XYZ file of C-alpha atoms in Angstrom:
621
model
C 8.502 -39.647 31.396
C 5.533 -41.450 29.446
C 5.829 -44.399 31.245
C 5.474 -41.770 34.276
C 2.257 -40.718 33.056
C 0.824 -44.168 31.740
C 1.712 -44.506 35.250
C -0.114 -41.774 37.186
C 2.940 -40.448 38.456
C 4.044 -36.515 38.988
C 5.086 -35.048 35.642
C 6.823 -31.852 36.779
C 6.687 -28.456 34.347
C 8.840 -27.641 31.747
C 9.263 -23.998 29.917
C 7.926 -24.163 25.958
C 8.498 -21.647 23.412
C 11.858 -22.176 20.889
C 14.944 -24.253 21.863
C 17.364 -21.804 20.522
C 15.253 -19.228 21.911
C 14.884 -20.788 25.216
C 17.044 -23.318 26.202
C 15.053 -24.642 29.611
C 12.265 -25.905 27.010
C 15.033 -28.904 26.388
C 14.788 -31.641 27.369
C 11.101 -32.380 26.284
C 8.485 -34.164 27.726
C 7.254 -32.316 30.490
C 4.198 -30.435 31.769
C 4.556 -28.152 29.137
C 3.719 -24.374 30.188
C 3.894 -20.806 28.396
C 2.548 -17.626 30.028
C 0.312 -16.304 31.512
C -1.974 -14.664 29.421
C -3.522 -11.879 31.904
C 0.164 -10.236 31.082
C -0.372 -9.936 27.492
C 1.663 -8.049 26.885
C 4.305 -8.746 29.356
C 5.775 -5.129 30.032
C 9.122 -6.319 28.297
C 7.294 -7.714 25.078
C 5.465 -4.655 25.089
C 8.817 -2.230 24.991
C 10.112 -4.676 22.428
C 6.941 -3.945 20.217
C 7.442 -0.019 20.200
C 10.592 -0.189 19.278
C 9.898 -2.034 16.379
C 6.527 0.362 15.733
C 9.356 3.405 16.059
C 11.543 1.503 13.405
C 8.594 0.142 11.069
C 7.094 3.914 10.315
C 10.720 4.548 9.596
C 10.005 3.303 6.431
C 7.401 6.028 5.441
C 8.074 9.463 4.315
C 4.659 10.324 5.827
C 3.007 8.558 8.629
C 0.589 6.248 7.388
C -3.065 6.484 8.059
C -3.353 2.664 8.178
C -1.357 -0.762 8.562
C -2.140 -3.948 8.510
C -1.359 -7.109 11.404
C -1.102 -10.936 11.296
C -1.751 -11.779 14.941
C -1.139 -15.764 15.513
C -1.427 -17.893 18.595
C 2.245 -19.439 18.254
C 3.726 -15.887 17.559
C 2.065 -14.520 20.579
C 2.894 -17.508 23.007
C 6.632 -16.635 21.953
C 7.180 -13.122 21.713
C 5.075 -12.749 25.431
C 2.475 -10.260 23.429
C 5.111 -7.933 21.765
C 3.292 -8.200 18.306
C 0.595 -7.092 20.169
C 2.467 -4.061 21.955
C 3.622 -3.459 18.335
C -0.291 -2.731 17.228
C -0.296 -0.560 20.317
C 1.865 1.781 19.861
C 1.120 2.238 16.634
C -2.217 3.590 18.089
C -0.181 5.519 20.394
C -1.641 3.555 23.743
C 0.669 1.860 26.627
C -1.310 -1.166 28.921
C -2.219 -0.554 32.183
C -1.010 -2.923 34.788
C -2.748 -4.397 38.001
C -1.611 -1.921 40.811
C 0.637 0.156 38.563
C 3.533 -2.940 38.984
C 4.556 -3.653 35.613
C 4.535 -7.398 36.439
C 0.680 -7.369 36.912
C -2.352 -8.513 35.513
C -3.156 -6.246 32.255
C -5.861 -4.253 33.318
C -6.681 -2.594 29.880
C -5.071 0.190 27.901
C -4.260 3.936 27.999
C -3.980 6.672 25.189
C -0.260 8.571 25.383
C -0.887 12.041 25.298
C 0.054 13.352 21.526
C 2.334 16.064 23.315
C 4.455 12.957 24.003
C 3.680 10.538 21.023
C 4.746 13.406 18.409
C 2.911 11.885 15.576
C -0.434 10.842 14.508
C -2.054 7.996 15.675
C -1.825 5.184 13.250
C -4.566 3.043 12.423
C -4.310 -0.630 12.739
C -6.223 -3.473 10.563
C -5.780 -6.913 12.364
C -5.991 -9.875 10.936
C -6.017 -13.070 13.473
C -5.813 -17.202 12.538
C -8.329 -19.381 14.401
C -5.496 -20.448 16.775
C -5.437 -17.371 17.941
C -9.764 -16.972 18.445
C -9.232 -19.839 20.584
C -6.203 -19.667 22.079
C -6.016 -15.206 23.494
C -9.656 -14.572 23.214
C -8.971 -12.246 26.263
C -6.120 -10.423 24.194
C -8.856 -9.832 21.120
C -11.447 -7.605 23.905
C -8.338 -5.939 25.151
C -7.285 -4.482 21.473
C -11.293 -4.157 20.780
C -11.387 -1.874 23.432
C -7.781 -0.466 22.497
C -9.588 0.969 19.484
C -12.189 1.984 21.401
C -10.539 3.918 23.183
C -8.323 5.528 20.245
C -11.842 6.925 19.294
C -12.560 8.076 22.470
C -8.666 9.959 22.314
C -10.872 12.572 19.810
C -14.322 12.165 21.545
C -15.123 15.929 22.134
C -13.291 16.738 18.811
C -15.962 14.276 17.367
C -18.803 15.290 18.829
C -17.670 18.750 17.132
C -17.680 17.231 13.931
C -20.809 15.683 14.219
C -22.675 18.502 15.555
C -22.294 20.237 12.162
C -23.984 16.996 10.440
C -27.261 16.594 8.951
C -27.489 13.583 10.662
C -26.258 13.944 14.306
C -28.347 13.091 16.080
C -27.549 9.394 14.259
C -23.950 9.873 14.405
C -24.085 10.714 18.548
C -26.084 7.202 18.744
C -23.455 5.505 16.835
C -20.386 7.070 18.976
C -22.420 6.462 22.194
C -22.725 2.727 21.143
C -19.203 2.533 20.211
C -17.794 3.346 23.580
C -20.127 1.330 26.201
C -18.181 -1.202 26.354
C -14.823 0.631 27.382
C -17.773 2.979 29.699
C -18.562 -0.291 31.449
C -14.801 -1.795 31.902
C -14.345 2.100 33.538
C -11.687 2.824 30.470
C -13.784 5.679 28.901
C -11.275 8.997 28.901
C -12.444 11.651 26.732
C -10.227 13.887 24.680
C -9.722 15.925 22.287
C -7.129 15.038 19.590
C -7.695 16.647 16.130
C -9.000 14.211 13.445
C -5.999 14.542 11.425
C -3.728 13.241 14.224
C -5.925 10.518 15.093
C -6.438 7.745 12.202
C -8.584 5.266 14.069
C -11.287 8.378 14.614
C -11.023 9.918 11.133
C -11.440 6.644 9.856
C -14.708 5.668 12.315
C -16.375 8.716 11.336
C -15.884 8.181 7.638
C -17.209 4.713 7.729
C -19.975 5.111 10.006
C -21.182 8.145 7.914
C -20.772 5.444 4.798
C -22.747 2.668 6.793
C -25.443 5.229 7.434
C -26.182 6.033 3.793
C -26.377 2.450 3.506
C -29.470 2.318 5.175
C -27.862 0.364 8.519
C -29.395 1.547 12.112
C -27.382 4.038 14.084
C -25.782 1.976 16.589
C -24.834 -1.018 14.273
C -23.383 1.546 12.093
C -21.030 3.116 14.943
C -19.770 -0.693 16.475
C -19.348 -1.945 12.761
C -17.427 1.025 12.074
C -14.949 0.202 15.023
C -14.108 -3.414 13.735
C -10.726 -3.570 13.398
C -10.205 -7.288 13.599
C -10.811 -9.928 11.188
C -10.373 -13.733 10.995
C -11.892 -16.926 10.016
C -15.858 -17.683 10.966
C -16.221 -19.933 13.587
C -15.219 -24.022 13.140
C -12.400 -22.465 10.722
C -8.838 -21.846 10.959
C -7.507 -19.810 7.802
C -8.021 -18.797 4.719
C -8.296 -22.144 2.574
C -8.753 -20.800 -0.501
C -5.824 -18.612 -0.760
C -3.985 -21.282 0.924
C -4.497 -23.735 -1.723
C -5.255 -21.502 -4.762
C -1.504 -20.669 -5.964
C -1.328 -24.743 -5.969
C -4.048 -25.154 -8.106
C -3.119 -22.877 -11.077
C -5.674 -24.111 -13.589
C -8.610 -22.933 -11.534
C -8.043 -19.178 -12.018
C -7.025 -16.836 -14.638
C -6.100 -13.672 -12.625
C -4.230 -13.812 -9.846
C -6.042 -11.095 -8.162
C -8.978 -13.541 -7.846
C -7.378 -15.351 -4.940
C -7.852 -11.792 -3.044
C -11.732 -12.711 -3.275
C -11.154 -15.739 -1.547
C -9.440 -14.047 0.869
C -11.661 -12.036 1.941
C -14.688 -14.216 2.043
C -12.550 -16.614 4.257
C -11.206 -13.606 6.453
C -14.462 -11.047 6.419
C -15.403 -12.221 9.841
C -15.134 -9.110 12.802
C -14.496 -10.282 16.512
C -15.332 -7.633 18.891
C -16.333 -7.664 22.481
C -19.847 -7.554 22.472
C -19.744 -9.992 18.996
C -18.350 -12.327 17.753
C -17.526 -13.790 14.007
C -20.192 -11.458 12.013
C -19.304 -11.446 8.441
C -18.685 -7.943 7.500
C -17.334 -7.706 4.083
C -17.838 -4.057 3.378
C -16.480 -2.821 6.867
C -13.060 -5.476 6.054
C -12.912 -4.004 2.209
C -13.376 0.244 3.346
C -10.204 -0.758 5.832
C -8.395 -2.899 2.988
C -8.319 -0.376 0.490
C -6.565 2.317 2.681
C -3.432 0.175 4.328
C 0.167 0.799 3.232
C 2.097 -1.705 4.690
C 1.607 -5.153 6.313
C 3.265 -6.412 9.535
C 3.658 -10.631 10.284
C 5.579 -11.755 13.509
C 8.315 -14.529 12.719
C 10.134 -15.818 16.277
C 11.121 -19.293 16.015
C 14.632 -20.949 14.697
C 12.753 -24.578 13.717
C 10.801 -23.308 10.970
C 11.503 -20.644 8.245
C 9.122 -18.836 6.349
C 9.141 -21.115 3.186
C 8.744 -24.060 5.971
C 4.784 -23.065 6.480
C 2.372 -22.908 3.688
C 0.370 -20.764 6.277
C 2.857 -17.900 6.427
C 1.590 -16.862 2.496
C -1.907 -17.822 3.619
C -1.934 -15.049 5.783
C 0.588 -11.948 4.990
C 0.545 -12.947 1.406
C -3.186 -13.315 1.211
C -3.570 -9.793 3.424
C -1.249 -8.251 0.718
C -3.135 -9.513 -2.166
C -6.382 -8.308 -0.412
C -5.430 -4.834 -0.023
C -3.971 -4.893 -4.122
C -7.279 -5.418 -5.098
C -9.222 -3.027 -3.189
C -6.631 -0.213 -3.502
C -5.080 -0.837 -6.719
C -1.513 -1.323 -4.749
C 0.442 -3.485 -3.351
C 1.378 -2.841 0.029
C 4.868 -3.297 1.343
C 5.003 -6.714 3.471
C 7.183 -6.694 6.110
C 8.573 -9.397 8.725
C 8.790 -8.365 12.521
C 12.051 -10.723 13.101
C 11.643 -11.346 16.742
C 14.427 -14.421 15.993
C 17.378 -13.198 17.607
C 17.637 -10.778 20.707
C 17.234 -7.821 19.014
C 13.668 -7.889 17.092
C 13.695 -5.719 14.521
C 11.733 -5.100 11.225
C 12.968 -6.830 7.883
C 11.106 -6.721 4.515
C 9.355 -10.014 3.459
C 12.483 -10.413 0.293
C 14.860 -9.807 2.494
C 13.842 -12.578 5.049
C 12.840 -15.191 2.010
C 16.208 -14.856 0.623
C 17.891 -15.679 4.080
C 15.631 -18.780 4.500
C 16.645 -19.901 0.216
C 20.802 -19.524 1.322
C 20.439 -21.171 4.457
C 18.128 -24.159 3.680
C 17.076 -24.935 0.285
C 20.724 -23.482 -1.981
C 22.515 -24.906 1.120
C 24.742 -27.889 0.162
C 24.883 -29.211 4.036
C 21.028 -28.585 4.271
C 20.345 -30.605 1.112
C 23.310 -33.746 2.121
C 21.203 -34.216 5.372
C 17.717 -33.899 3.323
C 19.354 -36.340 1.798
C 19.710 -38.701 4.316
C 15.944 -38.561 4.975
C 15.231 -40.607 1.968
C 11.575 -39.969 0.326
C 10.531 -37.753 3.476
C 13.269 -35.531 2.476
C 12.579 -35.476 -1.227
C 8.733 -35.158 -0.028
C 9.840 -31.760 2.344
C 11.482 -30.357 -1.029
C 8.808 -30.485 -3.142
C 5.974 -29.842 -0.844
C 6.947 -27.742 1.633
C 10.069 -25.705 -0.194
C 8.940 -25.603 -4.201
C 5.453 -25.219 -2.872
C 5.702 -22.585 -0.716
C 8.095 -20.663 -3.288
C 5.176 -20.947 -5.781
C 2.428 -19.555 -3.215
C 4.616 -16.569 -2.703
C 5.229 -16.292 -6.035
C 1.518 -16.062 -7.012
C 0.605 -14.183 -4.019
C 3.609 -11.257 -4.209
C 5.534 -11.473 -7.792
C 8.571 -9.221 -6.381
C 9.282 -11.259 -3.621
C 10.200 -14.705 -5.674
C 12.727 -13.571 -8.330
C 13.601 -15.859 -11.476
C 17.532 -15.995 -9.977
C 15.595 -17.595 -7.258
C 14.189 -20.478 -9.370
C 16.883 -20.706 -12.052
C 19.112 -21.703 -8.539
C 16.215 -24.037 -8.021
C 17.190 -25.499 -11.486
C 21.150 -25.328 -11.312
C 21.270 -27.326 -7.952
C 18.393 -29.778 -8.651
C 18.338 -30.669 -12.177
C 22.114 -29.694 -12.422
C 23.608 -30.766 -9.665
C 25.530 -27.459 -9.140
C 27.214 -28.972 -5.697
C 28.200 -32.073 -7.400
C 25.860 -33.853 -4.615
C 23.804 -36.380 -6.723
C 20.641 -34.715 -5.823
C 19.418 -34.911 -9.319
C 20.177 -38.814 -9.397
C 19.018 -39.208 -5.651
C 15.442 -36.973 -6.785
C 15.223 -39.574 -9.881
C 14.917 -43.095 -8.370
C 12.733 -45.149 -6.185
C 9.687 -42.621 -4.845
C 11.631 -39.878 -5.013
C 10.905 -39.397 -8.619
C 7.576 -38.208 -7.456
C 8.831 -35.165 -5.647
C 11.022 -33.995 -8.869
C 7.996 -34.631 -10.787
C 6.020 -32.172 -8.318
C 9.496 -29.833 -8.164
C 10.072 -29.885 -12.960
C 6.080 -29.554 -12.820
C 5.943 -26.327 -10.351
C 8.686 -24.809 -12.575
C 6.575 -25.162 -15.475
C 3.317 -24.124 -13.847
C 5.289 -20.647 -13.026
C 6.943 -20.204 -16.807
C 3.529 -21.416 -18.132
C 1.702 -18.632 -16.043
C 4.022 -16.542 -17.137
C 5.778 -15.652 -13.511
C 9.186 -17.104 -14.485
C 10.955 -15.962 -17.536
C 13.800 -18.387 -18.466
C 15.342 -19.522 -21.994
C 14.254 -22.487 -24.024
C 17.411 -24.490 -23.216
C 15.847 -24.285 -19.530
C 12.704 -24.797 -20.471
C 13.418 -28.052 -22.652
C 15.429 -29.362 -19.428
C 12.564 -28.617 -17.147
C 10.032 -30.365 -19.394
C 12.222 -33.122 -20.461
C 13.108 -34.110 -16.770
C 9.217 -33.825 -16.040
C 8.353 -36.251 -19.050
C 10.756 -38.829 -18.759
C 10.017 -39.922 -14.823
C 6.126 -39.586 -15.860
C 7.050 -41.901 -18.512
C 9.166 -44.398 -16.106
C 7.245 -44.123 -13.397
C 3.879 -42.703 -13.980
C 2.357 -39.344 -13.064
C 2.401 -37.542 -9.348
C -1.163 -36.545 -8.818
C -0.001 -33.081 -8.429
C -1.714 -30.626 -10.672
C 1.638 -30.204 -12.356
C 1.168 -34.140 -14.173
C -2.750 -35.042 -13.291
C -4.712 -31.961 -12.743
C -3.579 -29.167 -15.068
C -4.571 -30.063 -18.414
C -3.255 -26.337 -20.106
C -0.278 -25.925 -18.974
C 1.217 -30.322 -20.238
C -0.307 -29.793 -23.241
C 2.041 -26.228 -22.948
C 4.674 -28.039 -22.122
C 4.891 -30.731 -24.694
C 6.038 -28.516 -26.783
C 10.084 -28.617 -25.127
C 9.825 -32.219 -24.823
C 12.093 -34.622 -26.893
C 9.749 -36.356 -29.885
C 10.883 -39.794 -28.489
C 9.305 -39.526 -24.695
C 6.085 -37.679 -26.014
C 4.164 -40.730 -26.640
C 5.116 -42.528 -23.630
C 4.488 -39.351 -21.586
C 1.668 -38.733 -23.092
C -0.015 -42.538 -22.697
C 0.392 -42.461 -18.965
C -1.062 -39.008 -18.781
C -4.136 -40.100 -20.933
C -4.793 -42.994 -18.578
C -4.672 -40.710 -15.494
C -6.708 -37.666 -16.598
C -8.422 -39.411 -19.752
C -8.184 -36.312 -21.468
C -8.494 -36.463 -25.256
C -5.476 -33.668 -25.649
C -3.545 -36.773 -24.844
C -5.007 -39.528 -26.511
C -3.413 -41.337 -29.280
C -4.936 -42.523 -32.549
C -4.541 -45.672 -31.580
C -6.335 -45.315 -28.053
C -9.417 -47.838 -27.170
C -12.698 -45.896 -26.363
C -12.931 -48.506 -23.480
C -10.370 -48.380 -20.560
C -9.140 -51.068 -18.660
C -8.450 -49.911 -14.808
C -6.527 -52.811 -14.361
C -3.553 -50.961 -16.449
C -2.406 -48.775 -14.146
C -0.074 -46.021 -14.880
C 1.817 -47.143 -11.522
C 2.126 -50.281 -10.589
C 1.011 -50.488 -6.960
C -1.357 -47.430 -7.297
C 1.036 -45.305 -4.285
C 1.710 -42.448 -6.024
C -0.143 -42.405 -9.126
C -2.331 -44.226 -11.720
C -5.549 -46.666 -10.740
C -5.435 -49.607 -8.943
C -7.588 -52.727 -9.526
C -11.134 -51.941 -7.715
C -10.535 -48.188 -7.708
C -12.385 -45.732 -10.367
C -11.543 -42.298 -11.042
C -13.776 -38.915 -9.996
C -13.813 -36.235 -11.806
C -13.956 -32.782 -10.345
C -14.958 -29.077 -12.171
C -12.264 -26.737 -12.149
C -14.137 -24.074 -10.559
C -16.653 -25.499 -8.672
C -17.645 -23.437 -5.512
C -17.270 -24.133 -1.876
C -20.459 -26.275 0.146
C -22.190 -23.917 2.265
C -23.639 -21.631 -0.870
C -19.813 -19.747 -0.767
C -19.392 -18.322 -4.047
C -17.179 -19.952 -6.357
C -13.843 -20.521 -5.056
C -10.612 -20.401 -7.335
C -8.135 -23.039 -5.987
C -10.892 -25.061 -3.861
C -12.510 -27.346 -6.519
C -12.007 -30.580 -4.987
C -12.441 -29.176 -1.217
C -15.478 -30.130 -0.870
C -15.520 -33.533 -2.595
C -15.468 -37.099 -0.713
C -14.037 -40.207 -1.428
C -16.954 -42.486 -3.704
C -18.544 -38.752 -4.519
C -19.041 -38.074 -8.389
C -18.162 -34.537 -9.676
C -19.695 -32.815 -12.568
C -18.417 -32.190 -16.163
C -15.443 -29.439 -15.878
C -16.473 -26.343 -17.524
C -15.642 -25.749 -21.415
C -11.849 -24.992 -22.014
C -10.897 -25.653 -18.126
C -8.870 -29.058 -17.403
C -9.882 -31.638 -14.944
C -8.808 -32.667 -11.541
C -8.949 -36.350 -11.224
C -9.517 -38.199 -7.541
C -8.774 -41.385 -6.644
C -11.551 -43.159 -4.691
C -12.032 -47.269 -2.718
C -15.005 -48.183 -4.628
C -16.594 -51.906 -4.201
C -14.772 -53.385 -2.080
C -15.988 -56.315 1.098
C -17.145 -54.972 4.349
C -13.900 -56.960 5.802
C -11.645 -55.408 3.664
C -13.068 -52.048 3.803
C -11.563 -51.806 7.921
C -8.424 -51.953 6.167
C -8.040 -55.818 7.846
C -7.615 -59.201 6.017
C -10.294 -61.471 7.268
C -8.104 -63.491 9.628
C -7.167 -60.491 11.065
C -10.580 -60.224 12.118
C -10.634 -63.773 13.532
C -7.863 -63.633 15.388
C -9.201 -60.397 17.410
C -12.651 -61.850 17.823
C -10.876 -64.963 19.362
C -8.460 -62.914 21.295
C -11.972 -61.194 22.948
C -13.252 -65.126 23.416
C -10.278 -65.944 25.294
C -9.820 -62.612 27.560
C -14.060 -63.385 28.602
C -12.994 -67.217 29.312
C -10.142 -66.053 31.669
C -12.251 -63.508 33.476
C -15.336 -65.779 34.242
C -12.833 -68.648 35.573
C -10.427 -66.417 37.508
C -14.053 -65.345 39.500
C -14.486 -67.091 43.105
């Protein structure tokens, strides 16, 4: 099929979406297509979504005023829309289709009468990735106007309100600016559903009153008061500090501070008639009042330890709304795997991915097989992700979870050789990055283990730094705290050695010797071949501050202090009592060698060039 299209030739379409899911998607290498997204939602998705709105407010004694929604780009392209019929319902609205068929175009949205809904109408926070901006920009007007017209559900009941205000005459201009939009797409239906039955409302009246005070015109305060949807500002994707914060340990003493990163990365609304406007007090009055957050998982390739982006977003939501309410929400997964979706709670669907991948003894034999880009997936994807949900939602990583961790990698529970196979060649690396995650959580005090553990954990760490030189993780380069923590399980004999090739990675003097030069040779690298760790001839180490803030005047960032650093770049002095991040950088070397080409390499091409010119001119008539 390449050679096909190298060729010009007719590549006919193939179905995406899962394999397992959807078996026409195999084989690959089609004209890959999706659906269409003037369906969203597709009628089916959409019956699929409020049935598992009916089953998620199951879960609540009361019905809850608000929730909270992580709406992505690959979710939606496989579930046809049905996390978005999901928010829908929950507002009590149905789409309306192009000439009432239920296979048409989606024309907009419609409120359900309360007579039939029976409950309250629930309000909805939603939070969206930069896939998704890009990707369903139609599907973000049509649940902008789905909240619109929620509000307009209670308009007369409103207007009732407001007429016994001080200030109506501001709040009518902030209602009447709220609904032009749906006026002009010919959705506007009044009604006249009490306040207490209708969340979205309640809520838009409270806020706008709030925005008011605030000294913020009339009809900015009504449409910033209907923002219900949040993402990344433009040119971004996610939200990179919360992303990378739980990795970066040293940078941050509370873990509640990654919910300020959070939100500055996420405090951007998307509505019709704008687009990306930072609104962090709108995002923070909805934060504080959600109860429960919703994230769509469809797809049989990757698990939810497989993606550091799945804590990014439900865990980062979740730690959001515990620091502006004082609660953690309840996270929840909307398994759309099998051919029943249904609701699952987040520990519930972590523990399934731990039994079936990571404590699986097949799993691990074929990880195996996969040589360093197996160990690699372990550490970094697995161990890493653990730790992210772990810092992001304590319940949801238990310490059964990582003393299995410990039992079948540094024990060998299975009898497999893993620990053997994780201690040789490159692999050491990755049980460098998996011994130095373990300590990170027992040093921050999220897993509580014995000694005997401990001294395992740290010895294992201490002797492959020793053998084969640190990682570059935080766990053997960056986090000063927690290895000076830690040399207090390791074994008197490796502490010097351990502690030499950490000194000549970080220079820290916690680590230096009496007997260690004030001069440093980079020459002696603490691996040989400078791959993994250490300095290689004509390289010089960076430093980086612990907490230094974001470019772009963002305000400083925990977990981003080397984001905005560049190779050659010099970083400042790391604040008192914080470690430092060290950075390997090229640094004087030849233009020639700086392509990344020996110069006969370069030769060669230029006379390859010569030769194609000579043949040209002479083949001419």
């Amino acid at each position: 099929m390449l050679l096909r299209a190298l060729s010009g030739g007719y590549i006919p379409p193939v179905r995406g979406n899962d394999p397992v899911r959807t078996p026409d998607a195999l084989p690959t290498g089609g004209n890959l297509y999706g659906l269409d997204p003037q369906k969203i939602p597709y009628w089916d998705a959409y019956l699929n979504g409020k049935k598992m709105a009916e089953e998620a407010l199951k879960s609540y004694n009361t019905t809850p005023s608000q929730l909270g929604v992580v709406l992505w780009a690959t979710e939606t392209q496989r579930d046809s829309g049905a996390t978005i019929g999901f928010i829908l319902y929950l507002m009590g609205l149905e789409p309306i289709y192009q000439q009432g068929y239920q296979s048409g175009n989606v024309l907009g949205v419609k409120a359900i009468p309360l007579s039939e809904l029976g409950r309250p109408r629930v309000d909805v926070l939603v939070t969206i990735s930069g896939i998704f901006r890009e990707t369903f920009p139609q599907c973000t007007v049509l649940l902008d106007r789905a909240f619109r017209i929620a509000v307009a559900a209670s308009y007369n009941t409103l207007l009732a309100e407001i007429n016994k205000e001080t200030i109506a005459e501001q709040l009518k201009a902030a209602l009447n600016a709220t609904m032009m939009t749906i006026q002009k797409a010919g959705l506007f239906v009044p009604g006249s559903d009490p306040l207490e039955m209708n969340y979205i409302a309640k809520h838009w009246l409270e806020d706008t009153k709030k925005l008011l005070q605030a000294g913020v015109p009339a009809e900015d305060a009504g449409k910033m008061a209907i923002s219900r949807i949040f993402g990344p500002a433009i040119g971004e994707w996610g939200a990179k500090g919360v992303r990378e914060g739980p990795q970066l340990a040293w940078t941050w003493n509370d873990r509640l501070e990654l919910a300020d990163t959070y939100i500055h990365d996420m405090q951007y609304a998307y509505r019709e008639d704008e687009q990306a406007t930072p609104l962090g007090e709108v995002f923070t009055m909805r934060l504080s009042d959600v109860e429960g957050v919703y994230h769509s998982r469809s797809t049989n390739v990757r698990g939810i330890l497989d993606l550091d982006h799945n804590y990014e977003f439900l865990g980062g939501f979740g730690i959001a709304v515990e620091k502006m309410s004082g609660k953690a929400p309840q996270l929840f997964i909307l398994n759309q795997i099998g051919a029943e979706p249904h609701v699952e709670t987040l520990s519930k669907f972590i523990n399934r991915d731990l039994q079936t991948k990571l404590y699986n003894p097949q799993w691990i034999i074929e990880m195996m097989k996969e040589g360093y880009a197996g160990a690699s997936y372990l550490s970094g994807q697995f161990i890493d992700n653990m730790v992210g949900w772990e810092v992001l939602r304590p319940d949801s990583i238990t310490d059964e979870m990582w003393n299995n961790v410990v039992d079948i990698y540094l024990k060998d529970k299975y009898n497999l050789g893993v620990t053997e196979w994780l201690s040789i060649g490159n692999n050491a690396y990755a049980m460098i990055g998996i011994t130095g995650k373990l300590l990170t959580m027992a040093h921050k005090g999220f897993w509580h283990t014995d000694d005997g553990t401990l001294r395992l954990v740290a010895n294992t760490w201490a002797k492959l730094i020793a053998e084969h030189g640190v990682s570059c993780c935080d766990c053997s380069c960056g986090n000063i705290a927690m290895m000076q923590w830690a040399m207090q399980y390791v074994n008197p004999d490796l502490l010097a050695r351990v502690k030499a090739q950490i000194y000549a990675a970080t220079r820290s003097a916690a680590f230096a010797s009496q007997e260690t030069p004030d001069t440093w040779n980079p020459d002696t690298s603490s691996n040989p071949g400078g791959q993994h760790g250490g300095v290689s001839p004509g390289e010089t180490w960076n430093t980086h501050p612990s907490g230094s803030s974001q470019t772009g005047g963002s305000p400083a960032t925990p977990g981003a202090a080397s984001q905005s650093a560049t190779p050659g770049e010099t970083g400042e002095t790391a604040p008192s009592g914080q470690g430092r991040a060290y950075e390997v950088s090229e640094m004087g070397r030849s233009s020639a060698s700086a392509t990344g080409l020996p110069l006969y390499a370069v030769f060669g091409v230029i006379a390859l060039v010569a030769l194609l010119g000579a043949g040209y001119f002479l083949k001419k008539p």
